CSV table of C-alpha atoms in Angstrom, one decimal:
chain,number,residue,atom,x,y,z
A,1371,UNK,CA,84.1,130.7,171.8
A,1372,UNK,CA,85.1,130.5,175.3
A,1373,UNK,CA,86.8,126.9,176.5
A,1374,UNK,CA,87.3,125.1,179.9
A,1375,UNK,CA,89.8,123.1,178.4
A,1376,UNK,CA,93.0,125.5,177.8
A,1377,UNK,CA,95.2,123.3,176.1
A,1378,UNK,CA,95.7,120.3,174.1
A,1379,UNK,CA,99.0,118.8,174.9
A,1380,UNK,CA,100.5,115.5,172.2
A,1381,UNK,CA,102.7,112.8,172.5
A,1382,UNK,CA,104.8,112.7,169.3
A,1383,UNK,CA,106.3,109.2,168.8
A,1384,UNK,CA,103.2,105.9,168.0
A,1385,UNK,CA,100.9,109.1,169.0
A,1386,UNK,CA,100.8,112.0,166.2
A,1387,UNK,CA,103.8,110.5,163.9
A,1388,UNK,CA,104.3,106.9,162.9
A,1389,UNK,CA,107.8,106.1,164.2
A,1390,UNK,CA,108.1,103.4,166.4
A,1391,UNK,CA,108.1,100.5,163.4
A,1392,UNK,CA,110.6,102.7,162.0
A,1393,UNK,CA,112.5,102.5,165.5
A,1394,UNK,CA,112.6,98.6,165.5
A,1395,UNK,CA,113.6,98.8,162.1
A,1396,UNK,CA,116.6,100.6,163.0
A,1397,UNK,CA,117.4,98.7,166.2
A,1398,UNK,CA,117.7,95.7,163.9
A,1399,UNK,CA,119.9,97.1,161.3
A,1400,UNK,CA,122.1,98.7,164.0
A,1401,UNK,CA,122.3,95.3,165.5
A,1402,UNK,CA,123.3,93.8,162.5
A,1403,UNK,CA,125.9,96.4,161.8
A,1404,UNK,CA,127.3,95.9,165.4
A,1405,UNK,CA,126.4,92.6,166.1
A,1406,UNK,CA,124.8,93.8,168.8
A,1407,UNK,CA,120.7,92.6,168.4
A,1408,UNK,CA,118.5,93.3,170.7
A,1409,UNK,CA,114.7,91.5,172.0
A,1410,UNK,CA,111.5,93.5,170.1
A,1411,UNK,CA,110.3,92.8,174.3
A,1412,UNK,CA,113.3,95.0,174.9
A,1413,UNK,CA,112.9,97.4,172.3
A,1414,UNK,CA,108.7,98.1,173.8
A,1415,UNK,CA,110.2,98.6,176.9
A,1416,UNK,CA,111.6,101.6,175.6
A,1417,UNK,CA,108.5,103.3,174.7
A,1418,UNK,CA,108.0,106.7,175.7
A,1419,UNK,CA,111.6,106.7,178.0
A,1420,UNK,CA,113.9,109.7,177.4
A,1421,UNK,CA,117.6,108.9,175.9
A,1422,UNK,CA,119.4,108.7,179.3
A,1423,UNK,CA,116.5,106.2,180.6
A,1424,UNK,CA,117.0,103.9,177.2
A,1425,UNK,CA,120.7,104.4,177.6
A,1426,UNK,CA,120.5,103.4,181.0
A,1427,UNK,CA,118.1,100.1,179.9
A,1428,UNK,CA,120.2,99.2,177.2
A,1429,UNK,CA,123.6,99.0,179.4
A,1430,UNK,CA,121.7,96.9,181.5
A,1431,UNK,CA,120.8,94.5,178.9
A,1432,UNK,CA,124.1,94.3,177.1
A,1433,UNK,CA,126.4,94.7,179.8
A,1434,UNK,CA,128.9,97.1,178.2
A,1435,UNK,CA,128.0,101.0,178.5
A,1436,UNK,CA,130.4,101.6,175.3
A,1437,UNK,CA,128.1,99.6,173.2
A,1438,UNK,CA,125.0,100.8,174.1
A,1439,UNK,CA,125.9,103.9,173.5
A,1440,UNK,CA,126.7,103.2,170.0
A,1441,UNK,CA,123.8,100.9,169.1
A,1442,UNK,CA,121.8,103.5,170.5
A,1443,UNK,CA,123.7,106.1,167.9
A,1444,UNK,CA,123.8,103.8,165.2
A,1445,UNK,CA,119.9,103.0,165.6
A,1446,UNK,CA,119.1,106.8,165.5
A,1447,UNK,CA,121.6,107.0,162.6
A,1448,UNK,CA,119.1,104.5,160.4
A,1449,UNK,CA,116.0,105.8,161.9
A,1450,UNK,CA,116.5,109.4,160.2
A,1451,UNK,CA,117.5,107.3,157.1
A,1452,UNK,CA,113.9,105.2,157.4
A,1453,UNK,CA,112.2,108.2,158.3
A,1454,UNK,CA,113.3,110.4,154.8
A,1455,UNK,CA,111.1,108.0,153.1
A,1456,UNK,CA,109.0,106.3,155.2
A,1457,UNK,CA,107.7,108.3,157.8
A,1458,UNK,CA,103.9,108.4,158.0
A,1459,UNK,CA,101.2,110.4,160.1
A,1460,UNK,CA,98.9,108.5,162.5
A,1461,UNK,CA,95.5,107.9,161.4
A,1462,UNK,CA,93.4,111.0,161.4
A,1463,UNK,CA,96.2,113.3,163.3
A,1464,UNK,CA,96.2,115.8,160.6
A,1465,UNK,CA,92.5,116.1,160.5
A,1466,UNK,CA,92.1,116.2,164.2
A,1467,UNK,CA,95.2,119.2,164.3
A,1468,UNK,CA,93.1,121.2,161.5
A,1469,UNK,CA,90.2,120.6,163.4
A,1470,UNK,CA,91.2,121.6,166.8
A,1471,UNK,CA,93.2,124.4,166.1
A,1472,UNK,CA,89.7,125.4,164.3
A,1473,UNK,CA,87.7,125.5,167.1
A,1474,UNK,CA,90.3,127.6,168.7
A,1475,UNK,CA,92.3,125.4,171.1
A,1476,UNK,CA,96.1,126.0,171.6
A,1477,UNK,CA,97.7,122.7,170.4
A,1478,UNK,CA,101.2,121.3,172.1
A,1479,UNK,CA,103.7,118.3,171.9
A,1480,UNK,CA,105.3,117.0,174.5
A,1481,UNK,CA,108.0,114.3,173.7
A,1482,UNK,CA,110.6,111.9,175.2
A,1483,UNK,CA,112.5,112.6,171.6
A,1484,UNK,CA,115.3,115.4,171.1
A,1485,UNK,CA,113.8,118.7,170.0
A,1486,UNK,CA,115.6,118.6,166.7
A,1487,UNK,CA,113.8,115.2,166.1
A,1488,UNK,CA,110.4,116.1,167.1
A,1489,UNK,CA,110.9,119.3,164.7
A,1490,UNK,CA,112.0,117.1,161.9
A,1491,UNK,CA,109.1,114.4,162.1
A,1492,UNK,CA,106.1,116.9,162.7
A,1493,UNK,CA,107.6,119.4,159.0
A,1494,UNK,CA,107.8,115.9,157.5
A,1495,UNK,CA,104.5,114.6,157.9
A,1496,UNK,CA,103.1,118.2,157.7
A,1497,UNK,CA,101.6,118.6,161.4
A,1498,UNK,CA,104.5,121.1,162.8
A,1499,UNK,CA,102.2,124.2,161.9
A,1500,UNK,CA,99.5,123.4,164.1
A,1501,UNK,CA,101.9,123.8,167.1
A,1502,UNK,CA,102.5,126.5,169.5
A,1503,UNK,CA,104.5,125.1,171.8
A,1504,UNK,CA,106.7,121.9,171.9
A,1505,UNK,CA,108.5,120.5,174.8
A,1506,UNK,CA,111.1,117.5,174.4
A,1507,UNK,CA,112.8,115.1,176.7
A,1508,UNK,CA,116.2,117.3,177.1
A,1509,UNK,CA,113.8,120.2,178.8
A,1510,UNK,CA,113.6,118.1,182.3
A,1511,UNK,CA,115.5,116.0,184.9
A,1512,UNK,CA,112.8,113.6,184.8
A,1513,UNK,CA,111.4,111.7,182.0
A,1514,UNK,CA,108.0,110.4,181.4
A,1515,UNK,CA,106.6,108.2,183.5
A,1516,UNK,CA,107.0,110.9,185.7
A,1517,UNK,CA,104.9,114.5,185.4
A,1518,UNK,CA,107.7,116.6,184.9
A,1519,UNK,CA,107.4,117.1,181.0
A,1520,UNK,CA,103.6,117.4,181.0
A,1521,UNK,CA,103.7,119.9,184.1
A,1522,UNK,CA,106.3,121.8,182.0
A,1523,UNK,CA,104.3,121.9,178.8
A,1524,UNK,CA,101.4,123.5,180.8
A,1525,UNK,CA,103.7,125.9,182.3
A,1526,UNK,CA,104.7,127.1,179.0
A,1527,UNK,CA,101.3,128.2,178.2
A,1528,UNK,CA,100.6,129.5,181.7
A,1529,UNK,CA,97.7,127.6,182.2
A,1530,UNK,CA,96.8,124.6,185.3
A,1531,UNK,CA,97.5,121.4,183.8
A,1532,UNK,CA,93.5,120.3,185.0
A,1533,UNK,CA,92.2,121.8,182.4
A,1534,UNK,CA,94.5,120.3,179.7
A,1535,UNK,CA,94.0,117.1,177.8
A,1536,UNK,CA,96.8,115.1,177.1
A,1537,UNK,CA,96.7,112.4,174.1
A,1538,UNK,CA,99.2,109.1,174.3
A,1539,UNK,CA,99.6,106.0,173.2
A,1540,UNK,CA,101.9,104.4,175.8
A,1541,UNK,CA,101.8,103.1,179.3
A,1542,UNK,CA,104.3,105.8,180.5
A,1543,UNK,CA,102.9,108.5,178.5
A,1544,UNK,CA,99.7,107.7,180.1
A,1545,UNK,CA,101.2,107.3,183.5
A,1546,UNK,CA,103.6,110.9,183.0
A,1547,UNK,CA,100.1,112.8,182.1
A,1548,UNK,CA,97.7,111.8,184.8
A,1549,UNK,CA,99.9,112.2,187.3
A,1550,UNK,CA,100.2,115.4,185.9
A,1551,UNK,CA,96.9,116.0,186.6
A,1552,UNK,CA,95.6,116.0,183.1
A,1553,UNK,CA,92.4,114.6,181.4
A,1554,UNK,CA,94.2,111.2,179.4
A,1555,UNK,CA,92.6,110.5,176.0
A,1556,UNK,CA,94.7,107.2,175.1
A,1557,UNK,CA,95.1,105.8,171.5
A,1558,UNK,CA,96.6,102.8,171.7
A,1559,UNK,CA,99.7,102.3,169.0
A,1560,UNK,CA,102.1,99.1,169.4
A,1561,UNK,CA,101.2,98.3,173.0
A,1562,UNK,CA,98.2,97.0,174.4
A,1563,UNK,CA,96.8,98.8,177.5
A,1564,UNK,CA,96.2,96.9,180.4
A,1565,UNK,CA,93.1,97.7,182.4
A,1566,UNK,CA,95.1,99.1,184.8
A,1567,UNK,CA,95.9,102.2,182.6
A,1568,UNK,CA,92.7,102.1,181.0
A,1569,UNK,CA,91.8,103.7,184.5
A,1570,UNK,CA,93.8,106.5,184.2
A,1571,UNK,CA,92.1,107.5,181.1
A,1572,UNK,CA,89.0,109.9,180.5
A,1573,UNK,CA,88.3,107.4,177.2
A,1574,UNK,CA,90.0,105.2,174.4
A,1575,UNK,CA,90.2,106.5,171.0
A,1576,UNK,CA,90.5,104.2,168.1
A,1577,UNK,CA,92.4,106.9,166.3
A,1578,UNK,CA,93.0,110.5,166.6
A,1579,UNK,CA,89.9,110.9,164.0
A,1580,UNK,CA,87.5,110.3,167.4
A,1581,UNK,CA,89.5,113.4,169.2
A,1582,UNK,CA,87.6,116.5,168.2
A,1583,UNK,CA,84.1,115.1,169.1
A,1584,UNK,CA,85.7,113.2,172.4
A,1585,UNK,CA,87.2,117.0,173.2
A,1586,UNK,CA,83.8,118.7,172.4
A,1587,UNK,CA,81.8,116.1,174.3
A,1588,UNK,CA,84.1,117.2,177.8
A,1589,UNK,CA,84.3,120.5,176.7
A,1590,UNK,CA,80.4,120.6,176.5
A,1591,UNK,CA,80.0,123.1,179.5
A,1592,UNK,CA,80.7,126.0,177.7
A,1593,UNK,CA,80.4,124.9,174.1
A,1594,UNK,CA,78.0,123.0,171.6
A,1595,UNK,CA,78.9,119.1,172.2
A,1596,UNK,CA,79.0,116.9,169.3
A,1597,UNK,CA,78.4,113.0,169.7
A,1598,UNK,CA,81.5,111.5,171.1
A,1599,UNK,CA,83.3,108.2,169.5
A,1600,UNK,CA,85.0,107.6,172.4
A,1601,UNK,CA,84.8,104.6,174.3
A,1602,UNK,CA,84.6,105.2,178.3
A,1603,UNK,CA,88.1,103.5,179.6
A,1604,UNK,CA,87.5,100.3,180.8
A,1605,UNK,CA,85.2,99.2,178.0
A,1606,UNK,CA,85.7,97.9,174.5
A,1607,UNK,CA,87.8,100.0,172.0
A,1608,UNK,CA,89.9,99.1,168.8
A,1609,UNK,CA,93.3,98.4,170.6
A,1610,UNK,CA,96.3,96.8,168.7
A,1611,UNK,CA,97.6,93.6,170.3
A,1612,UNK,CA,101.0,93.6,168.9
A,1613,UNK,CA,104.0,93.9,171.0
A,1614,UNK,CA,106.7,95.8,169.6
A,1615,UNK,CA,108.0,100.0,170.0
A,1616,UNK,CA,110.9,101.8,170.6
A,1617,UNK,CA,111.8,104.8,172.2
């Protein structure tokens, strides 16, 4: 069956893989180790930032470079310790991967995280299979908010990045995708969405269970559409209210 939509293209982290409770977790036991705690306001701001960004953020906030750098080791140190045991899938991502790569879409990540990372987290949940291409935060000059990681992504598959679909959670991830020139799906994780990046999205997804029939449903020009779940942006859709992520 023939497509207009070439290519699915992830976010990893709040998106397909539950880490960024994990990341908090480890910011505060790095802090604790160092003495070196940081704000959970802090900690969201880092969502979907690339390492020299949150570096960058971090020196800011603590005023010594040396430091950051080694809370910023140290966190990532108890994070992969967290993440041996703890690490979870999102909500319906391994049924919407088995379901997509069904219906014969190529599937992609595209992540702020280090390649080894994003390898890592997708075996340990089960979703790195259902991958044929993955493109981390090291590949470009430029991290998300701006296009370069999602214009690379496309490039990779040697298709226009209009007719991909990019899923995220965050407010850079959403911001790095559209001006990318790609259709948004947004499922919110630990930040709420203001209306303003609401906009920027083709629809809201309470979980990446609504995915396949929201895909089918814009895909319907050239395939069978099934009823779509997903909630036009701009109105109502199960979005969490809490407050707190990490990069």
């Amino acid at each position: 069956m023939s497509h207009t939509i070439d290519a699915i293209i992830f976010d990893m982290d709040g998106t397909l893989v539950d880490t960024e409770r994990l990341g908090f977790k480890g910011w505060d036991l790095a802090g604790d180790e160092l003495d070196a705690h940081i704000s959970r306001e802090l900690m969201t701001s880092f969502v979907g930032h690339n390492e020299p960004a949150v570096l960058q953020m971090l020196t800011d906030a603590l005023g010594d470079a040396d430091l950051a750098r080694r809370l910023f080791d140290l966190h990532w140190e108890k994070r992969r310790e967290l993440a041996a045991t703890e690490l979870e899938a999102k909500a319906g991502a391994l049924e919407a991967a088995r379901a997509l790569k069904a219906a014969g879409y190529r599937l992609a990540v595209a992540s702020s995280s280090g390649r080894e990372i994003i390898e890592l987290n997708l075996s340990r949940v089960g979703l790195r299979d259902y991958f044929d291409e993955i493109t981390c935060g090291t590949e470009t000059e430029h991290g998300k908010p701006a296009p370069d990681i999602y214009l690379l992504a496309a490039r990779k598959f040697g298709v226009d990045p209009a007719h991909c679909v990019a899923v995220e959670d965050s407010p850079n991830g959403i911001r790095s995708a559209a001006a990318a020139g790609m259709t948004v799906f947004a499922v919110p994780d630990v930040i709420e969405l203001a209306p303003e990046l609401e906009v920027l999205c083709h629809g809201m997804l309470a979980s990446l269970a609504e995915l396949p029939a929201a895909v089918a449903a814009l895909d319907a020009p050239v395939c069978a559409s099934a009823p779509s779940a997903v909630a036009p942006a701009g109105e109502s859709a199960a979005v969490p209210s809490t407050a707190n992520a990490d990069a």
